[in-house]
Amino acid sequence: MGCLGVHFSLSAAEVDRLREIEEDRERLDYLKESIEEDYFTNHQDDLAESDKAWDAMHRCFEGGRLTWDGGEYPLNHVVLGGEPLYFDDDYIMSLKTPEEVRDVAAALPEITEADMRKRYFAIDPHEYGMDLSDEDFNYTWEYFQGVRSLCLKAAFEGRFVLFTASQ
């Protein structure tokens, strides 16, 4: 199943290693074989899965669209905004610096369920590719809670956040 999103709270050393890898395929292999394996096994408190809810989540903070550079900072950095680390079309890797994570974390407590609901139901369903529904909103809101918690924790610890999704 594709398009499954995960946010990872990474150390500076892990980010340095990701950045020093020059080839996309090697970077993806490192993500899958080192980061994912280690975090899913040993550091689950430093990751937040967003399943396919990341798409609607990003649209909520980007004015309804799914683009890399739209929306207003810092909320546009919750999912896709940040430094792209992968450029093939089969995977997404978007890195947020500790400074960006702090900015995102400062903005996230202001997002209430009512605010998120308003943002969600403003998405163009044609562009989204599916009908908007209470069920999909609740799914998105539930996964958003984990992403918010991770960002708050990462900001407190001064860590990077890497968003990834398989395509």
Tab-separated table of N, CA and C in Angstrom:
chain	number	residue	atom	x	y	z
A	1	MET	N	0.853	-1.180	0.000
A	1	MET	CA	0.000	0.000	0.000
A	1	MET	C	0.894	1.237	0.000
A	2	GLY	N	0.713	2.148	-0.945
A	2	GLY	CA	1.550	3.318	-1.059
A	2	GLY	C	0.999	4.527	-0.347
A	3	CYS	N	1.785	5.567	-0.360
A	3	CYS	CA	1.429	6.876	0.176
A	3	CYS	C	1.318	6.911	1.693
A	4	LEU	N	1.966	5.998	2.386
A	4	LEU	CA	1.905	5.981	3.843
A	4	LEU	C	2.956	6.934	4.411
A	5	GLY	N	2.505	7.871	5.235
A	5	GLY	CA	3.384	8.894	5.767
A	5	GLY	C	3.881	8.585	7.163
A	6	VAL	N	5.114	9.026	7.432
A	6	VAL	CA	5.717	8.904	8.756
A	6	VAL	C	6.566	10.146	9.001
A	7	HIS	N	6.454	10.692	10.210
A	7	HIS	CA	7.329	11.769	10.678
A	7	HIS	C	8.324	11.153	11.658
A	8	PHE	N	9.614	11.463	11.478
A	8	PHE	CA	10.663	10.988	12.367
A	8	PHE	C	11.329	12.187	13.038
A	9	SER	N	11.578	12.088	14.322
A	9	SER	CA	12.361	13.087	15.054
A	9	SER	C	13.807	12.608	15.049
A	10	LEU	N	14.664	13.328	14.313
A	10	LEU	CA	16.041	12.873	14.090
A	10	LEU	C	17.064	13.745	14.811
A	11	SER	N	18.180	13.125	15.125
A	11	SER	CA	19.316	13.852	15.700
A	11	SER	C	20.092	14.554	14.583
A	12	ALA	N	20.943	15.481	14.973
A	12	ALA	CA	21.787	16.182	14.003
A	12	ALA	C	22.714	15.195	13.288
A	13	ALA	N	23.225	14.195	13.994
A	13	ALA	CA	24.128	13.214	13.378
A	13	ALA	C	23.390	12.404	12.310
A	14	GLU	N	22.149	12.030	12.579
A	14	GLU	CA	21.372	11.279	11.585
A	14	GLU	C	21.100	12.139	10.352
A	15	VAL	N	20.822	13.405	10.568
A	15	VAL	CA	20.582	14.314	9.443
A	15	VAL	C	21.867	14.535	8.656
A	16	ASP	N	22.985	14.691	9.343
A	16	ASP	CA	24.266	14.833	8.646
A	16	ASP	C	24.511	13.631	7.740
A	17	ARG	N	24.215	12.437	8.245
A	17	ARG	CA	24.410	11.221	7.450
A	17	ARG	C	23.485	11.227	6.228
A	18	LEU	N	22.231	11.601	6.414
A	18	LEU	CA	21.302	11.678	5.277
A	18	LEU	C	21.788	12.670	4.231
A	19	ARG	N	22.245	13.817	4.683
A	19	ARG	CA	22.672	14.869	3.751
A	19	ARG	C	23.955	14.517	3.022
A	20	GLU	N	24.818	13.732	3.632
A	20	GLU	CA	26.090	13.418	2.978
A	20	GLU	C	25.942	12.356	1.894
A	21	ILE	N	24.845	11.645	1.889
A	21	ILE	CA	24.589	10.645	0.844
A	21	ILE	C	24.152	11.396	-0.413
A	22	GLU	N	24.894	11.215	-1.490
A	22	GLU	CA	24.670	12.009	-2.693
A	22	GLU	C	23.601	11.442	-3.628
A	23	GLU	N	23.458	10.148	-3.672
A	23	GLU	CA	22.518	9.513	-4.599
A	23	GLU	C	21.172	9.265	-3.923
A	24	ASP	N	20.075	9.600	-4.626
A	24	ASP	CA	18.735	9.395	-4.079
A	24	ASP	C	18.492	7.954	-3.654
A	25	ARG	N	18.863	6.995	-4.499
A	25	ARG	CA	18.622	5.583	-4.182
A	25	ARG	C	19.358	5.178	-2.913
A	26	GLU	N	20.582	5.636	-2.746
A	26	GLU	CA	21.347	5.314	-1.537
A	26	GLU	C	20.714	5.971	-0.314
A	27	ARG	N	20.227	7.189	-0.473
A	27	ARG	CA	19.559	7.882	0.637
A	27	ARG	C	18.283	7.144	1.034
A	28	LEU	N	17.533	6.688	0.048
A	28	LEU	CA	16.323	5.926	0.329
A	28	LEU	C	16.659	4.597	1.016
A	29	ASP	N	17.696	3.934	0.556
A	29	ASP	CA	18.125	2.689	1.205
A	29	ASP	C	18.510	2.948	2.657
A	30	TYR	N	19.236	4.029	2.916
A	30	TYR	CA	19.628	4.366	4.286
A	30	TYR	C	18.390	4.629	5.142
A	31	LEU	N	17.426	5.359	4.588
A	31	LEU	CA	16.187	5.620	5.317
A	31	LEU	C	15.505	4.304	5.691
A	32	LYS	N	15.332	3.429	4.725
A	32	LYS	CA	14.596	2.184	4.959
A	32	LYS	C	15.363	1.199	5.837
A	33	GLU	N	16.653	1.041	5.576
A	33	GLU	CA	17.430	0.015	6.264
A	33	GLU	C	17.973	0.461	7.612
A	34	SER	N	18.173	1.739	7.796
A	34	SER	CA	18.742	2.204	9.066
A	34	SER	C	17.702	2.951	9.906
A	35	ILE	N	17.201	4.051	9.382
A	35	ILE	CA	16.304	4.896	10.179
A	35	ILE	C	14.988	4.183	10.468
A	36	GLU	N	14.283	3.743	9.425
A	36	GLU	CA	12.987	3.096	9.655
A	36	GLU	C	13.124	1.867	10.532
A	37	GLU	N	14.057	1.023	10.220
A	37	GLU	CA	14.229	-0.206	10.996
A	37	GLU	C	14.531	0.108	12.458
A	38	ASP	N	15.442	1.039	12.705
A	38	ASP	CA	15.808	1.393	14.079
A	38	ASP	C	14.654	2.065	14.816
A	39	TYR	N	14.006	3.014	14.177
A	39	TYR	CA	12.948	3.767	14.859
A	39	TYR	C	11.712	2.912	15.120
A	40	PHE	N	11.303	2.109	14.154
A	40	PHE	CA	10.122	1.270	14.360
A	40	PHE	C	10.386	0.175	15.402
A	41	THR	N	11.650	-0.207	15.556
A	41	THR	CA	12.006	-1.236	16.533
A	41	THR	C	12.343	-0.650	17.900
A	42	ASN	N	13.123	0.425	17.927
A	42	ASN	CA	13.690	0.911	19.189
A	42	ASN	C	13.280	2.308	19.628
A	43	HIS	N	12.704	3.097	18.749
A	43	HIS	CA	12.437	4.505	19.070
A	43	HIS	C	11.041	4.943	18.631
A	44	GLN	N	10.032	4.167	18.943
A	44	GLN	CA	8.691	4.504	18.483
A	44	GLN	C	8.172	5.809	19.070
A	45	ASP	N	8.746	6.267	20.174
A	45	ASP	CA	8.322	7.553	20.735
A	45	ASP	C	8.902	8.723	19.948
A	46	ASP	N	9.782	8.440	18.988
A	46	ASP	CA	10.361	9.476	18.135
A	46	ASP	C	9.872	9.371	16.694
A	47	LEU	N	8.690	8.801	16.514
A	47	LEU	CA	8.070	8.780	15.190
A	47	LEU	C	6.566	8.930	15.354
A	48	ALA	N	5.946	9.413	14.303
A	48	ALA	CA	4.484	9.523	14.262
A	48	ALA	C	4.029	9.086	12.876
A	49	GLU	N	3.266	8.021	12.834
A	49	GLU	CA	2.709	7.578	11.562
A	49	GLU	C	1.505	8.454	11.228
A	50	SER	N	1.354	8.740	9.942
A	50	SER	CA	0.185	9.505	9.516
A	50	SER	C	-0.594	8.779	8.421
A	51	ASP	N	-0.206	7.523	8.152
A	51	ASP	CA	-0.910	6.706	7.182
A	51	ASP	C	-1.131	7.548	5.915
A	52	LYS	N	-2.343	7.593	5.388
A	52	LYS	CA	-2.627	8.433	4.224
A	52	LYS	C	-3.222	9.780	4.629
A	53	ALA	N	-3.388	10.004	5.928
A	53	ALA	CA	-3.968	11.257	6.421
A	53	ALA	C	-3.048	12.450	6.181
A	54	TRP	N	-1.775	12.201	5.911
A	54	TRP	CA	-0.846	13.309	5.685
A	54	TRP	C	-1.305	14.189	4.525
A	55	ASP	N	-1.942	13.602	3.526
A	55	ASP	CA	-2.393	14.359	2.361
A	55	ASP	C	-3.408	15.424	2.782
A	56	ALA	N	-4.473	15.020	3.446
A	56	ALA	CA	-5.487	15.986	3.901
A	56	ALA	C	-4.898	16.937	4.933
A	57	MET	N	-4.035	16.416	5.799
A	57	MET	CA	-3.400	17.250	6.814
A	57	MET	C	-2.635	18.399	6.145
A	58	HIS	N	-1.850	18.055	5.136
A	58	HIS	CA	-1.089	19.097	4.436
A	58	HIS	C	-2.037	20.081	3.753
A	59	ARG	N	-3.058	19.587	3.115
A	59	ARG	CA	-4.018	20.468	2.440
A	59	ARG	C	-4.689	21.412	3.433
A	60	CYS	N	-4.936	20.941	4.645
A	60	CYS	CA	-5.542	21.807	5.680
A	60	CYS	C	-4.652	23.003	5.995
A	61	PHE	N	-3.353	22.818	5.882
A	61	PHE	CA	-2.411	23.880	6.236
A	61	PHE	C	-1.820	24.585	5.022
A	62	GLU	N	-2.293	24.237	3.856
A	62	GLU	CA	-1.717	24.778	2.623
A	62	GLU	C	-2.794	25.375	1.729
A	63	GLY	N	-3.947	25.688	2.294
A	63	GLY	CA	-5.007	26.295	1.499
A	63	GLY	C	-5.722	25.332	0.583
A	64	GLY	N	-5.702	24.049	0.912
A	64	GLY	CA	-6.445	23.057	0.151
A	64	GLY	C	-5.661	22.365	-0.943
A	65	ARG	N	-4.439	22.783	-1.181
A	65	ARG	CA	-3.666	22.219	-2.289
A	65	ARG	C	-2.587	21.282	-1.773
A	66	LEU	N	-1.992	20.541	-2.672
A	66	LEU	CA	-0.910	19.622	-2.331
A	66	LEU	C	0.323	20.055	-3.120
A	67	THR	N	0.967	21.108	-2.615
A	67	THR	CA	2.170	21.620	-3.260
A	67	THR	C	3.276	21.712	-2.216
A	68	TRP	N	4.489	21.843	-2.691
A	68	TRP	CA	5.650	21.917	-1.798
A	68	TRP	C	5.801	23.277	-1.132
A	69	ASP	N	5.375	24.319	-1.826
A	69	ASP	CA	5.743	25.655	-1.345
A	69	ASP	C	4.573	26.598	-1.114
A	70	GLY	N	3.356	26.091	-1.083
A	70	GLY	CA	2.204	26.951	-0.840
A	70	GLY	C	1.909	27.075	0.640
A	71	GLY	N	0.880	27.826	0.937
A	71	GLY	CA	0.467	27.995	2.321
A	71	GLY	C	1.367	28.958	3.075
A	72	GLU	N	1.025	29.149	4.329
A	72	GLU	CA	1.773	30.094	5.152
A	72	GLU	C	2.643	29.371	6.157
A	73	TYR	N	3.844	29.901	6.298
A	73	TYR	CA	4.775	29.397	7.295
A	73	TYR	C	4.270	29.795	8.671
A	74	PRO	N	4.364	28.955	9.662
A	74	PRO	CA	5.057	27.672	9.715
A	74	PRO	C	4.156	26.457	9.456
A	75	LEU	N	2.841	26.650	9.363
A	75	LEU	CA	1.959	25.489	9.220
A	75	LEU	C	2.200	24.708	7.930
A	76	ASN	N	2.703	25.378	6.893
A	76	ASN	CA	2.978	24.647	5.653
A	76	ASN	C	4.178	23.702	5.795
A	77	HIS	N	4.848	23.765	6.960
A	77	HIS	CA	5.971	22.863	7.219
A	77	HIS	C	5.580	21.659	8.085
A	78	VAL	N	4.321	21.520	8.409
A	78	VAL	CA	3.892	20.363	9.199
A	78	VAL	C	4.161	19.078	8.417
A	79	VAL	N	3.919	19.095	7.121
A	79	VAL	CA	4.082	17.883	6.314
A	79	VAL	C	5.133	18.095	5.223
A	80	LEU	N	4.776	18.721	4.110
A	80	LEU	CA	5.671	18.769	2.947
A	80	LEU	C	6.719	19.876	2.991
A	81	GLY	N	6.421	20.992	3.622
A	81	GLY	CA	7.372	22.098	3.631
A	81	GLY	C	8.682	21.712	4.287
A	82	GLY	N	9.737	22.373	3.878
A	82	GLY	CA	11.066	22.079	4.409
A	82	GLY	C	12.029	21.783	3.282
A	83	GLU	N	13.130	21.175	3.638
A	83	GLU	CA	14.190	20.860	2.676
A	83	GLU	C	13.929	19.494	2.048
A	84	PRO	N	13.682	19.445	0.727
A	84	PRO	CA	13.510	18.137	0.085
A	84	PRO	C	14.844	17.386	0.071
A	85	LEU	N	14.794	16.109	0.441
A	85	LEU	CA	16.017	15.293	0.466
A	85	LEU	C	15.966	14.148	-0.541
A	86	TYR	N	14.900	14.066	-1.306
A	86	TYR	CA	14.748	12.978	-2.264
A	86	TYR	C	14.002	13.532	-3.472
A	87	PHE	N	14.463	13.177	-4.674
A	87	PHE	CA	13.930	13.833	-5.858
A	87	PHE	C	13.334	12.901	-6.902
A	88	ASP	N	13.325	11.592	-6.661
A	88	ASP	CA	12.619	10.684	-7.550
A	88	ASP	C	11.135	10.737	-7.193
A	89	ASP	N	10.286	10.163	-8.048
A	89	ASP	CA	8.845	10.290	-7.826
A	89	ASP	C	8.222	9.134	-7.048
A	90	ASP	N	9.036	8.243	-6.498
A	90	ASP	CA	8.491	7.098	-5.771
A	90	ASP	C	8.509	7.275	-4.248
A	91	TYR	N	9.042	8.402	-3.777
A	91	TYR	CA	9.156	8.615	-2.334
A	91	TYR	C	9.232	10.100	-2.054
A	92	ILE	N	8.837	10.478	-0.868
A	92	ILE	CA	8.944	11.863	-0.411
A	92	ILE	C	9.799	11.875	0.844
A	93	MET	N	10.745	12.804	0.902
A	93	MET	CA	11.508	13.075	2.121
A	93	MET	C	11.611	14.586	2.241
A	94	SER	N	11.056	15.124	3.314
A	94	SER	CA	11.085	16.564	3.543
A	94	SER	C	11.559	16.813	4.970
A	95	LEU	N	12.656	17.546	5.091
A	95	LEU	CA	13.316	17.766	6.385
A	95	LEU	C	13.024	19.158	6.925
A	96	LYS	N	12.703	19.201	8.214
A	96	LYS	CA	12.507	20.466	8.913
A	96	LYS	C	13.635	20.627	9.916
A	97	THR	N	14.264	21.796	9.952
A	97	THR	CA	15.357	22.073	10.891
A	97	THR	C	14.793	22.238	12.308
A	98	PRO	N	15.644	22.171	13.312
A	98	PRO	CA	15.154	22.409	14.680
A	98	PRO	C	14.468	23.776	14.835
A	99	GLU	N	14.945	24.781	14.135
A	99	GLU	CA	14.309	26.099	14.187
A	99	GLU	C	12.909	26.050	13.577
A	100	GLU	N	12.792	25.392	12.425
A	100	GLU	CA	11.476	25.239	11.794
A	100	GLU	C	10.550	24.395	12.665
A	101	VAL	N	11.092	23.362	13.272
A	101	VAL	CA	10.288	22.509	14.157
A	101	VAL	C	9.765	23.330	15.334
A	102	ARG	N	10.599	24.189	15.894
A	102	ARG	CA	10.145	25.058	16.998
A	102	ARG	C	9.020	25.977	16.537
A	103	ASP	N	9.155	26.531	15.339
A	103	ASP	CA	8.108	27.412	14.809
A	103	ASP	C	6.805	26.640	14.583
A	104	VAL	N	6.912	25.448	14.010
A	104	VAL	CA	5.734	24.606	13.792
A	104	VAL	C	5.098	24.261	15.134
A	105	ALA	N	5.919	23.834	16.076
A	105	ALA	CA	5.411	23.433	17.393
A	105	ALA	C	4.718	24.588	18.109
A	106	ALA	N	5.203	25.793	17.908
A	106	ALA	CA	4.568	26.958	18.534
A	106	ALA	C	3.193	27.238	17.941
A	107	ALA	N	3.005	26.904	16.665
A	107	ALA	CA	1.729	27.166	15.986
A	107	ALA	C	0.703	26.054	16.197
A	108	LEU	N	1.148	24.834	16.429
A	108	LEU	CA	0.227	23.697	16.469
A	108	LEU	C	-0.767	23.709	17.630
A	109	PRO	N	-0.403	24.155	18.821
A	109	PRO	CA	-1.410	24.155	19.902
A	109	PRO	C	-2.617	25.039	19.612
A	110	GLU	N	-2.478	25.990	18.696
A	110	GLU	CA	-3.587	26.875	18.335
A	110	GLU	C	-4.619	26.181	17.438
A	111	ILE	N	-4.253	25.037	16.866
A	111	ILE	CA	-5.147	24.333	15.946
A	111	ILE	C	-6.120	23.485	16.766
A	112	THR	N	-7.339	23.955	16.841
A	112	THR	CA	-8.391	23.213	17.539
A	112	THR	C	-9.072	22.266	16.556
A	113	GLU	N	-9.854	21.369	17.091
A	113	GLU	CA	-10.597	20.464	16.220
A	113	GLU	C	-11.556	21.247	15.325
A	114	ALA	N	-12.184	22.293	15.880
A	114	ALA	CA	-13.102	23.119	15.087
A	114	ALA	C	-12.355	23.832	13.963
A	115	ASP	N	-11.161	24.347	14.261
A	115	ASP	CA	-10.357	25.025	13.243
A	115	ASP	C	-9.940	24.040	12.154
A	116	MET	N	-9.488	22.866	12.568
A	116	MET	CA	-9.061	21.858	11.601
A	116	MET	C	-10.245	21.410	10.746
A	117	ARG	N	-11.403	21.252	11.368
A	117	ARG	CA	-12.609	20.855	10.630
A	117	ARG	C	-12.935	21.902	9.557
A	118	LYS	N	-12.857	23.166	9.924
A	118	LYS	CA	-13.129	24.248	8.969
A	118	LYS	C	-12.142	24.193	7.804
A	119	ARG	N	-10.865	23.989	8.127
A	119	ARG	CA	-9.840	23.892	7.090
A	119	ARG	C	-10.081	22.676	6.191
A	120	TYR	N	-10.409	21.556	6.814
A	120	TYR	CA	-10.622	20.323	6.065
A	120	TYR	C	-11.789	20.472	5.083
A	121	PHE	N	-12.921	20.993	5.559
A	121	PHE	CA	-14.092	21.074	4.689
A	121	PHE	C	-13.997	22.209	3.664
A	122	ALA	N	-12.917	22.987	3.711
A	122	ALA	CA	-12.651	23.992	2.681
A	122	ALA	C	-11.842	23.416	1.519
A	123	ILE	N	-11.349	22.182	1.654
A	123	ILE	CA	-10.583	21.528	0.588
A	123	ILE	C	-11.518	21.251	-0.595
A	124	ASP	N	-11.040	21.493	-1.782
A	124	ASP	CA	-11.792	21.178	-2.997
A	124	ASP	C	-11.773	19.657	-3.183
A	125	PRO	N	-12.931	19.000	-3.074
A	125	PRO	CA	-12.950	17.536	-3.172
A	125	PRO	C	-12.473	17.019	-4.525
A	126	HIS	N	-12.706	17.806	-5.577
A	126	HIS	CA	-12.243	17.384	-6.906
A	126	HIS	C	-10.715	17.332	-6.927
A	127	GLU	N	-10.077	18.358	-6.382
A	127	GLU	CA	-8.615	18.389	-6.354
A	127	GLU	C	-8.063	17.340	-5.377
A	128	TYR	N	-8.780	17.111	-4.296
A	128	TYR	CA	-8.389	16.112	-3.288
A	128	TYR	C	-8.502	14.698	-3.845
A	129	GLY	N	-9.438	14.491	-4.756
A	129	GLY	CA	-9.594	13.189	-5.380
A	129	GLY	C	-10.552	12.265	-4.660
A	130	MET	N	-11.248	12.792	-3.671
A	130	MET	CA	-12.258	12.002	-2.972
A	130	MET	C	-13.218	12.939	-2.256
A	131	ASP	N	-14.362	12.403	-1.894
A	131	ASP	CA	-15.344	13.211	-1.184
A	131	ASP	C	-14.866	13.509	0.226
A	132	LEU	N	-15.183	14.712	0.675
A	132	LEU	CA	-14.906	15.078	2.056
A	132	LEU	C	-15.988	14.456	2.930
A	133	SER	N	-15.602	13.968	4.099
A	133	SER	CA	-16.574	13.319	4.972
A	133	SER	C	-16.143	13.459	6.425
A	134	ASP	N	-17.087	13.276	7.314
A	134	ASP	CA	-16.764	13.274	8.737
A	134	ASP	C	-15.804	12.132	9.056
A	135	GLU	N	-15.998	11.005	8.409
A	135	GLU	CA	-15.117	9.861	8.648
A	135	GLU	C	-13.674	10.188	8.258
A	136	ASP	N	-13.481	10.785	7.083
A	136	ASP	CA	-12.133	11.146	6.644
A	136	ASP	C	-11.563	12.258	7.515
A	137	PHE	N	-12.395	13.211	7.909
A	137	PHE	CA	-11.905	14.262	8.806
A	137	PHE	C	-11.425	13.652	10.119
A	138	ASN	N	-12.217	12.766	10.718
A	138	ASN	CA	-11.844	12.149	12.001
A	138	ASN	C	-10.551	11.351	11.873
A	139	TYR	N	-10.380	10.655	10.768
A	139	TYR	CA	-9.153	9.919	10.461
A	139	TYR	C	-7.963	10.887	10.409
A	140	THR	N	-8.140	12.009	9.714
A	140	THR	CA	-7.085	13.015	9.600
A	140	THR	C	-6.790	13.631	10.963
A	141	TRP	N	-7.824	13.988	11.701
A	141	TRP	CA	-7.654	14.609	13.020
A	141	TRP	C	-6.924	13.658	13.972
A	142	GLU	N	-7.265	12.392	13.935
A	142	GLU	CA	-6.622	11.412	14.821
A	142	GLU	C	-5.122	11.330	14.540
A	143	TYR	N	-4.745	11.226	13.282
A	143	TYR	CA	-3.317	11.154	12.948
A	143	TYR	C	-2.613	12.485	13.224
A	144	PHE	N	-3.319	13.579	13.074
A	144	PHE	CA	-2.739	14.888	13.375
A	144	PHE	C	-2.309	14.961	14.840
A	145	GLN	N	-3.050	14.321	15.735
A	145	GLN	CA	-2.701	14.349	17.154
A	145	GLN	C	-1.306	13.772	17.387
A	146	GLY	N	-0.990	12.687	16.714
A	146	GLY	CA	0.335	12.083	16.840
A	146	GLY	C	1.427	12.955	16.261
A	147	VAL	N	1.149	13.564	15.105
A	147	VAL	CA	2.129	14.451	14.477
A	147	VAL	C	2.370	15.669	15.367
A	148	ARG	N	1.307	16.224	15.912
A	148	ARG	CA	1.443	17.383	16.799
A	148	ARG	C	2.303	17.019	18.012
A	149	SER	N	2.022	15.890	18.644
A	149	SER	CA	2.787	15.459	19.815
A	149	SER	C	4.259	15.270	19.473
A	150	LEU	N	4.518	14.651	18.332
A	150	LEU	CA	5.908	14.450	17.919
A	150	LEU	C	6.615	15.782	17.708
A	151	CYS	N	5.961	16.718	17.030
A	151	CYS	CA	6.582	18.024	16.769
A	151	CYS	C	6.866	18.771	18.069
A	152	LEU	N	5.941	18.710	19.021
A	152	LEU	CA	6.158	19.371	20.308
A	152	LEU	C	7.345	18.756	21.041
A	153	LYS	N	7.436	17.439	21.026
A	153	LYS	CA	8.548	16.735	21.677
A	153	LYS	C	9.863	17.055	20.978
A	154	ALA	N	9.865	17.003	19.646
A	154	ALA	CA	11.086	17.287	18.882
A	154	ALA	C	11.549	18.723	19.106
A	155	ALA	N	10.618	19.657	19.178
A	155	ALA	CA	10.976	21.059	19.423
A	155	ALA	C	11.621	21.205	20.792
A	156	PHE	N	11.045	20.564	21.790
A	156	PHE	CA	11.586	20.628	23.152
A	156	PHE	C	13.001	20.058	23.196
A	157	GLU	N	13.247	19.009	22.417
A	157	GLU	CA	14.544	18.334	22.412
A	157	GLU	C	15.526	18.923	21.402
A	158	GLY	N	15.083	19.906	20.596
A	158	GLY	CA	15.962	20.525	19.613
A	158	GLY	C	16.335	19.603	18.462
A	159	ARG	N	15.407	18.768	18.046
A	159	ARG	CA	15.681	17.797	16.994
A	159	ARG	C	15.071	18.226	15.653
A	160	PHE	N	15.532	17.596	14.599
A	160	PHE	CA	14.986	17.752	13.258
A	160	PHE	C	13.738	16.879	13.149
A	161	VAL	N	12.865	17.176	12.188
A	161	VAL	CA	11.764	16.292	11.854
A	161	VAL	C	11.829	16.011	10.356
A	162	LEU	N	11.811	14.727	10.040
A	162	LEU	CA	11.820	14.282	8.650
A	162	LEU	C	10.463	13.658	8.351
A	163	PHE	N	9.759	14.205	7.351
A	163	PHE	CA	8.528	13.587	6.874
A	163	PHE	C	8.879	12.713	5.682
A	164	THR	N	8.340	11.495	5.682
A	164	THR	CA	8.551	10.580	4.568
A	164	THR	C	7.218	9.976	4.140
A	165	ALA	N	7.110	9.658	2.876
A	165	ALA	CA	5.946	8.937	2.376
A	165	ALA	C	6.348	8.155	1.142
A	166	SER	N	5.896	6.917	1.098
A	166	SER	CA	6.088	6.119	-0.107
A	166	SER	C	5.047	6.567	-1.112
A	167	GLN	N	5.382	6.518	-2.365
A	167	GLN	CA	4.435	6.928	-3.398
A	167	GLN	C	3.904	5.686	-4.060
